[in-house]
Coordinates of C-alpha atoms and ligand atoms in Angstrom, one line a residue:
M22 CA -148.0 139.4 178.1
T23 CA -144.5 138.4 179.4
A24 CA -141.4 140.3 178.4
T25 CA -140.6 137.4 176.1
E26 CA -144.0 137.7 174.4
A27 CA -143.5 141.4 173.9
L28 CA -140.2 140.8 172.1
R29 CA -140.1 142.1 168.4
V30 CA -137.4 142.2 165.7
D31 CA -136.0 145.5 164.5
G32 CA -138.0 146.0 161.3
S33 CA -136.0 148.7 160.0
R34 CA -132.8 147.0 160.5
L35 CA -134.3 144.0 158.6
W36 CA -135.3 146.4 155.7
R37 CA -131.9 147.7 155.5
R38 CA -130.3 144.4 155.3
L39 CA -132.8 143.5 152.5
D40 CA -131.9 146.5 150.7
E41 CA -128.2 145.7 151.0
M42 CA -128.6 142.2 149.7
A43 CA -130.6 143.5 146.8
R44 CA -127.7 145.5 145.6
L45 CA -125.8 142.4 144.8
G46 CA -126.8 141.6 141.3
A47 CA -129.2 144.5 141.2
T48 CA -131.0 145.1 137.6
P49 CA -132.1 148.4 136.1
A50 CA -135.7 147.5 136.6
G51 CA -135.3 147.0 140.4
G52 CA -135.0 143.3 140.6
V53 CA -132.0 141.0 141.0
H54 CA -129.9 138.8 138.6
R55 CA -128.1 136.5 141.1
L56 CA -127.9 132.9 139.6
A57 CA -126.8 130.1 141.7
L58 CA -122.9 129.9 142.3
S59 CA -122.3 133.0 140.1
A60 CA -120.1 136.0 141.1
E61 CA -123.2 137.8 142.4
D62 CA -124.2 134.7 144.4
R63 CA -120.6 134.6 146.0
R64 CA -121.0 138.2 147.1
A65 CA -124.4 137.3 148.6
R66 CA -122.8 134.4 150.5
D67 CA -119.9 136.7 151.7
L68 CA -122.3 139.1 153.0
F69 CA -124.2 136.3 154.8
G70 CA -121.0 135.1 156.3
A71 CA -119.8 138.6 157.2
R72 CA -123.2 139.3 159.1
A73 CA -123.2 135.9 161.0
A74 CA -119.5 136.6 162.0
E75 CA -120.5 140.0 163.5
L76 CA -123.2 138.2 165.4
G77 CA -120.7 135.6 166.8
L78 CA -122.2 132.8 164.9
S79 CA -120.2 129.9 163.6
V80 CA -120.5 129.3 159.9
T81 CA -120.2 125.9 158.2
V82 CA -120.4 125.1 154.5
D83 CA -121.2 121.7 153.2
R84 CA -120.0 120.0 150.2
I85 CA -122.9 121.2 148.0
G86 CA -122.4 124.7 149.3
N87 CA -125.3 124.9 151.7
M88 CA -124.3 127.4 154.5
F89 CA -125.3 127.1 158.0
A90 CA -124.9 129.9 160.9
R91 CA -125.1 128.4 164.3
R92 CA -126.1 129.9 167.7
E93 CA -125.6 127.5 170.6
G94 CA -128.4 126.6 173.0
T95 CA -128.2 126.0 176.8
D96 CA -128.9 122.2 176.5
P97 CA -126.1 120.5 174.4
A98 CA -128.4 117.3 174.3
L99 CA -131.0 118.9 172.2
R100 CA -131.3 118.9 168.5
L101 CA -131.3 122.1 166.6
V102 CA -134.1 124.4 165.1
L103 CA -133.4 125.4 161.7
L104 CA -134.4 128.7 160.1
G105 CA -133.6 129.4 156.4
S106 CA -134.3 129.9 152.8
H107 CA -132.2 130.8 149.8
L108 CA -130.1 133.6 148.2
D109 CA -130.1 132.7 144.6
S110 CA -132.4 134.3 142.2
Q111 CA -134.3 133.8 138.9
P112 CA -132.6 135.5 135.9
T113 CA -134.9 138.6 136.3
G114 CA -136.0 137.8 139.8
G115 CA -137.2 139.9 142.8
R116 CA -135.4 141.0 145.8
F117 CA -137.5 139.1 148.4
D118 CA -138.0 135.6 147.1
G119 CA -135.4 133.9 149.3
P120 CA -133.4 136.6 151.0
L121 CA -136.5 137.4 153.1
G122 CA -136.4 133.9 154.9
V123 CA -132.5 134.1 155.1
L124 CA -132.0 137.5 156.5
A125 CA -135.2 137.4 158.7
G126 CA -133.4 134.3 160.3
L127 CA -130.4 136.3 161.2
E128 CA -132.6 139.2 162.4
V129 CA -134.3 136.6 164.8
L130 CA -130.8 135.6 166.2
E131 CA -129.7 139.2 166.4
T132 CA -132.9 140.3 168.2
L133 CA -132.4 137.4 170.7
R134 CA -128.7 138.4 171.3
E135 CA -129.7 142.0 171.9
A136 CA -132.3 141.0 174.4
G137 CA -129.9 138.5 176.1
I138 CA -132.2 135.6 175.5
E139 CA -130.9 132.1 175.3
T140 CA -132.7 129.1 173.9
R141 CA -132.6 125.6 175.1
A142 CA -132.0 124.1 171.8
P143 CA -129.4 125.5 169.3
L144 CA -130.6 127.7 166.4
E145 CA -129.0 127.7 162.8
V146 CA -129.9 129.9 159.7
A147 CA -129.4 128.0 156.5
N148 CA -128.7 129.4 153.0
W149 CA -129.6 126.6 150.5
T150 CA -127.7 126.1 147.2
N151 CA -129.6 126.5 143.9
E152 CA -133.2 126.9 145.0
E153 CA -134.5 128.5 141.9
G154 CA -133.3 125.7 139.4
T155 CA -132.5 128.3 136.8
R156 CA -128.8 127.7 136.4
F157 CA -128.6 124.2 137.4
A158 CA -131.4 121.5 137.4
P159 CA -133.2 120.4 139.2
A160 CA -134.6 123.1 141.5
M161 CA -134.0 123.0 145.4
L162 CA -130.8 121.1 144.6
G163 CA -128.8 121.9 147.8
S164 CA -131.9 121.0 150.2
G165 CA -132.6 117.8 148.1
A166 CA -129.0 116.7 148.4
F167 CA -129.2 117.4 152.1
S168 CA -132.4 115.5 152.6
G169 CA -131.0 112.6 150.6
R170 CA -133.7 113.0 147.8
F171 CA -130.9 113.6 145.3
A172 CA -127.6 111.6 145.5
L173 CA -124.7 113.9 146.3
A174 CA -122.7 112.8 143.2
D175 CA -125.6 113.5 140.7
A176 CA -126.1 117.0 142.3
L177 CA -122.2 117.9 142.0
A178 CA -122.4 116.7 138.3
S179 CA -125.4 118.7 137.3
T180 CA -124.3 121.1 134.5
D181 CA -125.4 124.6 133.6
P182 CA -126.1 125.4 129.9
S183 CA -122.4 126.1 129.2
G184 CA -121.4 122.7 130.6
V185 CA -120.0 124.0 134.0
T186 CA -120.7 121.5 136.8
V187 CA -122.1 122.5 140.2
E188 CA -118.7 121.0 141.6
A189 CA -116.6 123.5 139.3
A190 CA -118.8 126.3 140.2
L191 CA -118.6 125.8 143.7
D192 CA -114.7 125.6 143.4
E193 CA -114.8 128.7 141.3
I194 CA -116.5 130.8 144.1
G195 CA -114.8 129.4 146.9
Y196 CA -117.7 127.6 148.4
A197 CA -117.0 123.8 148.0
G198 CA -117.2 123.3 151.8
Q199 CA -115.7 120.4 153.9
T200 CA -118.9 119.6 156.0
P201 CA -120.6 116.2 155.0
V202 CA -124.1 117.0 153.4
G203 CA -127.0 115.9 155.5
G204 CA -126.9 113.2 157.9
R205 CA -128.1 115.8 160.7
S206 CA -131.2 115.6 163.0
F207 CA -133.5 118.4 163.7
R208 CA -136.0 119.3 166.5
A209 CA -137.9 121.6 163.9
A210 CA -137.4 123.7 160.8
L211 CA -139.0 126.9 159.7
E212 CA -138.9 128.9 156.5
L213 CA -140.4 132.3 156.0
H214 CA -141.1 133.2 152.4
I215 CA -143.3 135.6 150.4
E216 CA -146.6 134.0 149.2
Q217 CA -145.8 134.4 145.3
G218 CA -149.6 134.3 144.9
P219 CA -152.5 136.6 145.7
T220 CA -154.5 134.7 148.5
L221 CA -153.2 136.6 151.6
E222 CA -153.6 140.0 150.0
E223 CA -157.1 139.2 148.7
A224 CA -158.0 138.0 152.3
E225 CA -156.4 141.1 153.8
C226 CA -154.3 138.6 156.0
E227 CA -151.0 139.6 157.3
V228 CA -149.4 136.1 157.7
G229 CA -150.0 132.7 156.1
V230 CA -149.7 129.6 158.3
V231 CA -148.6 127.1 155.5
T232 CA -149.7 123.6 156.2
G233 CA -148.2 121.9 153.2
V234 CA -147.3 122.1 149.5
Q235 CA -149.6 121.0 146.7
G236 CA -148.5 118.0 144.7
A237 CA -147.6 118.1 141.0
H238 CA -147.5 115.7 138.0
W239 CA -145.6 116.7 134.7
Y240 CA -146.4 114.9 131.4
D241 CA -145.6 115.2 127.6
L242 CA -148.7 114.7 125.8
T243 CA -148.3 113.6 122.2
L244 CA -151.2 113.4 119.7
R245 CA -150.4 111.6 116.3
G246 CA -152.4 111.7 113.2
E247 CA -151.4 112.0 109.6
E248 CA -149.3 114.6 107.7
T249 CA -151.3 115.6 104.5
H250 CA -151.2 118.7 102.3
A251 CA -153.1 121.8 103.3
G252 CA -154.7 122.3 100.0
P253 CA -155.9 119.1 98.2
T254 CA -157.0 117.0 101.3
P255 CA -160.7 117.4 102.1
M256 CA -161.5 118.2 105.7
E257 CA -163.3 114.9 106.2
R258 CA -160.3 112.8 105.1
R259 CA -157.9 114.4 107.5
V260 CA -156.5 112.7 110.6
D261 CA -155.6 116.1 112.2
P262 CA -154.1 116.0 115.7
V263 CA -154.6 119.9 116.0
E264 CA -158.3 119.5 115.7
A265 CA -158.1 116.7 118.3
L266 CA -155.9 118.8 120.5
G267 CA -158.5 121.8 120.3
A268 CA -161.4 119.4 121.5
S269 CA -159.2 117.9 124.1
L270 CA -158.1 121.1 125.6
V271 CA -161.8 122.4 125.8
R272 CA -162.6 119.0 127.5
M273 CA -159.8 119.3 130.0
Y274 CA -160.5 122.7 131.2
E275 CA -164.4 121.9 131.6
V276 CA -163.5 118.7 133.7
L277 CA -161.0 120.8 135.8
A278 CA -163.6 123.5 136.4
A279 CA -166.5 121.1 137.1
E280 CA -164.7 118.5 139.3
F281 CA -161.5 119.9 140.6
A282 CA -162.1 123.6 141.2
P283 CA -161.0 125.8 143.1
E284 CA -157.7 123.8 144.0
G285 CA -156.9 122.0 140.8
R286 CA -154.3 123.6 138.3
L287 CA -153.9 122.8 134.7
T288 CA -151.1 124.3 132.7
H289 CA -149.7 123.9 129.1
G290 CA -146.6 125.7 128.9
V291 CA -145.2 124.3 125.8
L292 CA -147.0 123.4 122.5
E293 CA -145.3 122.1 119.4
A294 CA -146.4 121.0 116.0
R295 CA -144.4 118.8 113.8
P296 CA -143.1 119.2 111.1
A297 CA -144.2 122.8 111.8
S298 CA -144.9 123.7 108.1
R299 CA -147.5 126.3 107.3
N300 CA -149.0 124.2 104.3
T301 CA -148.8 120.7 106.1
V302 CA -151.4 119.3 108.5
P303 CA -149.1 118.4 111.2
G304 CA -148.4 114.5 111.8
E305 CA -148.0 115.2 115.4
V306 CA -148.6 117.9 118.3
R307 CA -146.9 117.7 121.6
I308 CA -147.9 119.8 124.5
S309 CA -146.6 119.8 128.2
V310 CA -149.2 119.1 130.9
D311 CA -148.6 120.4 134.4
I312 CA -151.3 119.4 136.9
R313 CA -151.4 120.3 140.6
H314 CA -153.6 119.7 143.6
P315 CA -152.9 119.9 147.4
D316 CA -154.6 116.5 148.0
G317 CA -152.9 113.5 146.9
E318 CA -155.9 111.4 146.0
R319 CA -157.6 114.2 144.2
L320 CA -154.4 114.7 142.2
E321 CA -154.4 111.1 141.1
S322 CA -158.0 111.1 140.1
M323 CA -157.4 114.4 138.2
A324 CA -154.6 112.6 136.3
A325 CA -156.8 109.6 135.7
R326 CA -159.8 111.9 134.4
L327 CA -157.8 114.0 132.1
T328 CA -156.2 110.8 130.5
S329 CA -159.5 109.1 129.9
E330 CA -161.1 112.4 128.6
V331 CA -158.4 112.9 126.1
A332 CA -158.6 109.3 125.1
E333 CA -162.4 109.6 124.5
I334 CA -161.9 112.6 122.3
C335 CA -158.9 111.1 120.2
E336 CA -160.1 107.4 119.8
P337 CA -163.1 108.1 117.3
R338 CA -160.9 110.5 115.5
G339 CA -158.1 108.0 114.8
I340 CA -155.7 110.0 116.9
E341 CA -153.1 108.2 118.8
A342 CA -152.6 109.9 122.5
V343 CA -149.4 109.0 124.2
W344 CA -148.7 110.5 127.7
A345 CA -145.1 110.5 129.0
H346 CA -144.8 110.9 132.7
I347 CA -141.9 113.3 133.3
W348 CA -142.0 114.2 137.0
R349 CA -144.0 113.6 140.2
S350 CA -143.9 115.5 143.3
P351 CA -146.4 114.3 146.0
P352 CA -148.1 116.7 148.0
V353 CA -146.3 117.5 151.3
R354 CA -148.2 117.8 154.7
F355 CA -146.2 119.7 157.3
D356 CA -145.7 119.0 160.9
D357 CA -148.8 119.7 163.1
G358 CA -146.6 120.9 166.0
C359 CA -144.7 123.3 163.8
V360 CA -147.9 124.5 162.1
S361 CA -149.3 125.1 165.5
A362 CA -146.3 127.1 166.6
V363 CA -146.5 129.2 163.7
A364 CA -150.3 130.0 164.3
A365 CA -149.6 130.6 168.0
A366 CA -146.6 132.9 167.1
A367 CA -149.2 135.0 164.8
R368 CA -151.6 135.2 167.8
V369 CA -148.9 136.4 170.2
C370 CA -147.8 139.1 167.9
G371 CA -151.5 140.1 167.1
Y372 CA -151.4 139.5 163.3
S373 CA -154.3 138.4 161.3
Y374 CA -153.5 134.9 159.6
R375 CA -154.9 132.0 157.9
E376 CA -153.9 128.4 157.1
M377 CA -153.1 127.8 153.5
V378 CA -151.3 125.4 151.1
S379 CA -148.3 126.6 149.2
G380 CA -148.8 126.7 145.5
A381 CA -145.0 126.8 144.9
G382 CA -142.2 124.3 145.6
H383 CA -139.7 125.5 148.3
D384 CA -136.7 124.1 150.0
S385 CA -139.0 123.1 153.0
V386 CA -140.5 120.3 150.7
H387 CA -137.2 118.5 151.0
V388 CA -136.5 119.5 154.5
A389 CA -139.9 118.2 155.5
D390 CA -138.4 114.6 154.6
I391 CA -135.9 114.9 157.5
A392 CA -137.3 117.4 160.0
P393 CA -140.6 118.5 161.5
T394 CA -141.3 121.5 159.4
A395 CA -143.6 124.5 158.7
M396 CA -143.5 127.7 156.6
I397 CA -144.5 131.3 157.2
F398 CA -145.8 133.3 154.2
V399 CA -146.3 137.0 154.1
P400 CA -148.3 138.8 151.3
C401 CA -146.7 140.3 148.2
E402 CA -148.0 142.9 146.0
D403 CA -150.7 141.7 143.5
G404 CA -149.1 138.2 144.1
V405 CA -146.4 138.9 141.6
S406 CA -143.2 137.1 142.1
H407 CA -140.3 135.7 139.7
N408 CA -140.4 139.2 138.3
E409 CA -138.4 142.3 138.9
S410 CA -141.3 144.2 140.2
E411 CA -142.0 141.8 143.1
R412 CA -142.7 143.9 146.1
I413 CA -143.6 143.8 149.8
T414 CA -143.6 146.6 152.6
P415 CA -141.4 146.9 155.4
E416 CA -144.3 146.1 157.6
Q417 CA -145.0 142.8 156.0
A418 CA -141.3 141.9 156.2
E419 CA -141.4 142.7 159.9
A420 CA -144.5 140.7 160.5
G421 CA -143.0 137.6 158.9
A422 CA -139.9 138.0 161.0
N423 CA -141.7 138.5 164.3
V424 CA -143.9 135.3 163.6
L425 CA -140.5 133.4 162.7
L426 CA -139.0 134.8 166.1
H427 CA -141.8 133.6 168.3
A428 CA -142.4 130.1 166.5
A429 CA -138.5 129.5 166.8
L430 CA -138.4 130.5 170.4
A431 CA -141.5 128.3 171.2
L432 CA -139.8 125.2 169.3
A433 CA -136.4 125.8 170.7
N434 CA -137.5 126.0 174.3
A435 CA -140.4 123.4 174.4
R436 CA -139.9 120.7 177.0
Ligands
LIG27 ZN1 -138.0 131.2 146.8

């Protein structure tokens, strides 16, 4: 093993920094409340900027508030390698969803500085604005504006529930930067994140080499029947959308299990009946349908199968089924070179790893539009995330940061 291969981050320092960050917006239950562009987010940004300054890094802030801390490389002609994630949280979020990737990025740069190691390509650590999408919609707003998936004007005009725009909130906390949004080119981009699911823990793997992110479709499905009185109307005379919904749900789950397991996902998070009166057969029921699959073609055939199955249930009953397509996110396949660099880094460090597809969306979905990208996952306890009890061990944080270090080194120094 060469001296460079033997290099490791300082795990206890990283853990202290995670702890320090978790105090900003800390909740009594041990989680964090740090909504995007809030006073807590400003303190987190200030802390990121202060740490970066201590390391001699130059920090720039763009017009949507994305922050970048830069360490120069030895070859000015080379495009940069980007490391990063987000510092905002869910309303009752965990301490590691986001900050792990940002603070591990700074830890990588601090480790290189201490070891006196320079890289050929420059390295930057990013803190993306409004990843969670809790205060401002959509989620992954800063990286989406950066990649060009969202128009900057639309992103700045997005409002929170009390009508405050992103633009006003950026001004309020002093993070409306001067740098143009996007328009830069990258050699590679890496994001370390907790898995937010149970796969790695169940497989007793230390590291997930993330090859892509599954695709999703969102629909509103409305079943229309006939409003009638709950008492006098005989059962056989009813055109009852709730009965049709029950049969449709059973069929959808059966088809999913029979044809799209284990990767396919089906979720109905919203169910409404109208007019929502206890003694009236509803004229209409509406449910949300969220379907996901890592394979684009399988995702489309899932959508088609579910639609035709519901039609088959509803037609003979005289029920009208209307699907409204709300949102689509195609599956993302990360860059082969970056994925290989992550796997090689896990081997250099001697960690057990497996390749996997991310179930959740991340800033890397947008970054992958403009840069060769890959992600690194570490397990979290019981796969629990978006929860104040979200937990990882210091060893897991350290393992993720070490893989980030060696993947970044390889990508930044490659000829
Ligand atoms: Zn996250």
